[in-house]
C-alpha positions as MATLAB code, in Angstrom:
seq = 'MSTCNERTQGPESQATGFPSAGPTISSVPERSPVVPETNSGPDHKPALGAEEDLTRRVMDACPGLGLAVERIRPRRIWMSMPSRNVRAMFSTLKGIWPDLHLSTITGLDTGSAIEVIYHFVLEKTLVSVRLTLDPEYPEVDTVGDILPVADAYERELHDVLGVRFSGRHSTPPLVLPDNWPEGYYPLRKSAKGGEKDVGHGDTGGTATSRA';
ca = [
     -22.207  -92.150   48.918;
     -22.496  -88.630   49.592;
     -24.499  -87.179   52.747;
     -26.578  -84.379   53.096;
     -23.494  -82.402   54.479;
     -21.613  -82.989   51.110;
     -22.140  -81.017   47.819;
     -20.223  -80.233   45.002;
     -18.377  -77.144   44.611;
     -17.121  -75.322   41.743;
     -13.783  -74.237   41.399;
     -12.232  -71.683   43.759;
     -11.875  -67.814   42.826;
      -8.243  -66.916   42.330;
      -9.431  -63.582   43.831;
     -11.571  -64.688   47.119;
     -10.524  -68.287   47.367;
     -14.156  -69.035   47.778;
     -16.209  -71.300   45.529;
     -17.356  -69.649   42.494;
     -20.751  -68.960   42.251;
     -21.283  -69.623   38.972;
     -20.024  -68.406   35.185;
     -19.163  -64.916   35.198;
     -21.277  -62.288   33.301;
     -18.936  -62.404   30.101;
     -19.499  -65.976   29.834;
     -23.272  -65.961   29.600;
     -24.076  -65.936   25.906;
     -25.751  -62.993   24.442;
     -29.566  -62.563   23.584;
     -31.225  -60.539   21.359;
     -33.853  -58.468   23.207;
     -37.423  -59.506   23.443;
     -39.466  -56.702   21.980;
     -43.227  -57.034   22.739;
     -45.496  -57.394   19.567;
     -47.000  -54.457   18.843;
     -49.714  -53.092   15.919;
     -48.164  -49.610   15.018;
     -49.788  -49.837   11.599;
     -51.639  -46.772   10.292;
     -55.185  -48.335   11.542;
     -53.621  -48.713   15.110;
     -55.670  -47.131   17.626;
     -54.202  -46.946   21.213;
     -56.570  -48.676   23.918;
     -58.502  -45.887   25.674;
     -60.577  -48.036   28.115;
     -59.502  -46.163   31.210;
     -59.915  -42.701   29.490;
     -63.316  -42.999   28.186;
     -64.311  -44.964   31.510;
     -63.167  -41.386   33.277;
     -64.972  -39.329   30.876;
     -68.059  -41.307   31.263;
     -68.036  -40.785   35.046;
     -67.510  -37.233   34.427;
     -70.475  -36.626   32.598;
     -72.321  -38.887   35.069;
     -71.385  -36.782   37.846;
     -72.043  -33.392   36.033;
     -75.639  -33.712   34.272;
     -76.992  -30.590   33.013;
     -73.864  -28.895   33.220;
     -73.304  -28.827   29.316;
     -69.955  -30.699   29.208;
     -69.275  -31.733   26.044;
     -66.032  -34.057   25.187;
     -63.716  -32.882   22.445;
     -61.016  -35.550   22.230;
     -59.495  -38.277   23.936;
     -55.853  -39.492   24.004;
     -53.872  -41.624   26.179;
     -54.035  -39.898   29.510;
     -55.324  -36.839   27.868;
     -58.952  -35.723   27.859;
     -60.162  -32.236   26.149;
     -63.766  -31.042   26.965;
     -65.603  -27.594   27.007;
     -68.740  -26.424   28.682;
     -70.591  -22.973   28.878;
     -68.807  -20.780   31.097;
     -71.561  -19.967   33.697;
     -71.227  -23.540   35.033;
     -67.669  -23.802   35.915;
     -68.159  -23.337   39.508;
     -70.867  -26.213   39.659;
     -68.306  -28.478   37.789;
     -65.389  -27.940   40.035;
     -67.313  -28.447   43.045;
     -69.064  -31.444   42.127;
     -65.427  -32.928   41.017;
     -63.932  -31.612   43.885;
     -66.358  -33.477   46.152;
     -65.852  -36.886   44.278;
     -62.198  -36.722   43.700;
     -60.555  -34.811   46.736;
     -57.130  -34.656   45.029;
     -58.341  -33.067   42.054;
     -55.437  -31.220   41.253;
     -55.616  -27.770   39.193;
     -52.230  -27.377   37.236;
     -53.007  -24.136   35.354;
     -55.391  -21.815   33.782;
     -54.704  -21.115   30.372;
     -56.364  -18.197   27.777;
     -56.227  -17.500   24.251;
     -57.856  -14.495   22.306;
     -59.097  -16.159   19.015;
     -60.423  -13.072   17.604;
     -63.850  -13.757   17.798;
     -63.710  -14.692   21.301;
     -61.437  -15.159   24.397;
     -60.724  -18.830   25.378;
     -60.084  -19.916   29.145;
     -59.070  -23.351   29.677;
     -58.662  -24.971   32.722;
     -56.067  -27.986   33.155;
     -56.374  -30.313   36.196;
     -55.199  -33.868   36.832;
     -57.947  -36.725   37.741;
     -56.611  -40.216   38.279;
     -53.303  -39.647   36.368;
     -55.068  -38.223   33.340;
     -54.843  -34.418   32.142;
     -58.427  -32.889   31.643;
     -58.612  -29.592   29.900;
     -62.060  -27.583   29.834;
     -62.647  -24.907   27.497;
     -64.723  -22.292   28.091;
     -65.651  -19.324   25.494;
     -66.039  -15.797   26.754;
     -67.342  -12.496   24.669;
     -64.137  -10.642   23.663;
     -66.377   -7.360   24.397;
     -66.793   -7.919   28.344;
     -64.841  -11.544   29.206;
     -66.305  -12.642   32.397;
     -66.415  -15.589   34.368;
     -66.941  -16.629   38.133;
     -63.667  -17.141   40.095;
     -62.935  -20.985   41.220;
     -60.252  -19.371   44.044;
     -62.488  -20.386   46.645;
     -63.066  -24.040   45.614;
     -59.107  -24.432   44.466;
     -57.174  -21.763   45.960;
     -54.197  -22.544   43.568;
     -56.602  -20.871   41.313;
     -55.776  -17.441   42.639;
     -52.546  -16.896   40.968;
     -53.692  -18.302   37.441;
     -56.625  -15.829   37.406;
     -54.716  -12.846   38.535;
     -52.525  -13.802   35.457;
     -55.356  -13.844   32.947;
     -56.525  -10.912   33.997;
     -53.260   -9.073   33.533;
     -52.606  -10.555   30.343;
     -55.553  -10.858   28.549;
     -58.372   -8.531   30.551;
     -60.536  -11.459   32.132;
     -62.670  -10.909   35.109;
     -63.127  -13.146   37.476;
     -66.628  -12.474   39.301;
     -66.619  -13.047   43.064;
     -63.022  -11.944   43.878;
     -62.824   -9.356   46.513;
     -59.790   -7.777   44.458;
     -57.533   -8.693   41.368;
     -53.921   -7.053   41.853;
     -51.512   -7.355   39.139;
     -49.579  -10.335   38.826;
     -47.049  -10.673   36.311;
     -47.443   -6.518   34.855;
     -45.969   -3.889   36.920;
     -48.364   -1.759   39.046;
     -47.852    0.998   36.628;
     -49.083   -0.878   33.569;
     -51.671    1.016   31.240;
     -55.312    0.013   32.537;
     -57.322   -1.589   29.946;
     -53.678   -2.419   27.814;
     -53.481   -6.582   27.742;
     -50.605   -7.611   25.968;
     -52.086  -11.010   24.939;
     -55.014   -9.462   23.060;
     -54.979   -9.680   19.292;
     -56.082   -5.605   19.520;
     -52.392   -5.221   21.263;
     -50.612   -6.743   18.481;
     -48.649   -3.860   16.581;
     -49.402   -1.494   19.021;
     -47.013    0.307   21.422;
     -47.621    1.921   25.192;
     -45.343    4.189   27.205;
     -44.634    2.471   30.694;
     -43.530    4.968   33.242;
     -40.901    3.633   35.421;
     -42.065    5.721   38.451;
     -38.972    7.412   40.423;
     -36.839    6.697   37.616;
     -38.296    9.633   35.474;
     -37.987    6.999   32.380;
     -40.339    5.358   30.301;
     -40.147    2.185   28.514;
     -42.011    1.103   25.376;
     -43.969   -1.711   25.420;
     -44.764   -3.811   22.053;
     -47.473   -6.784   22.139;
];
């Protein structure tokens, strides 16, 4: 009869002299990888429960601000709103989500309007909110005091699209040289095909800027 101190040991390893711990990797029979069943047909729609819930909570937090949902995708939400309410929206959302992260602010000249799009992250979901501005006088309130990182983005949009951010003390150039022609915005459709001579200061030379 074997005692509790006795146990059957496998063959000793030739390399170490210790009992073998079991079969080597090469002796384990190969198995086909297990692939979870998914519905990838043309009618398949991804589950958007978390995104739809987040959208509902954002809308509920900002009643009367004119937020409208445009599209929802996995970890992605697109919305739009009147430009006059952008400060109220960010003040409200920042109070509810203190870790709200503004990723960037982008802009676009559509020909009939100047669009300003705020991209920010809430609960690991990227939310984009689009504003539509008058192309003749594109102006919107600054959010730099609410989200300090917005300062650089606002300065860049002023440089390239001429967007004015009211409430700022100043809007110094960020991506354009100090001697860039005033009122010439390189990403405006009106600048396409045009050119401007930009002086090089003390060098006495000029450079031609083409949009």
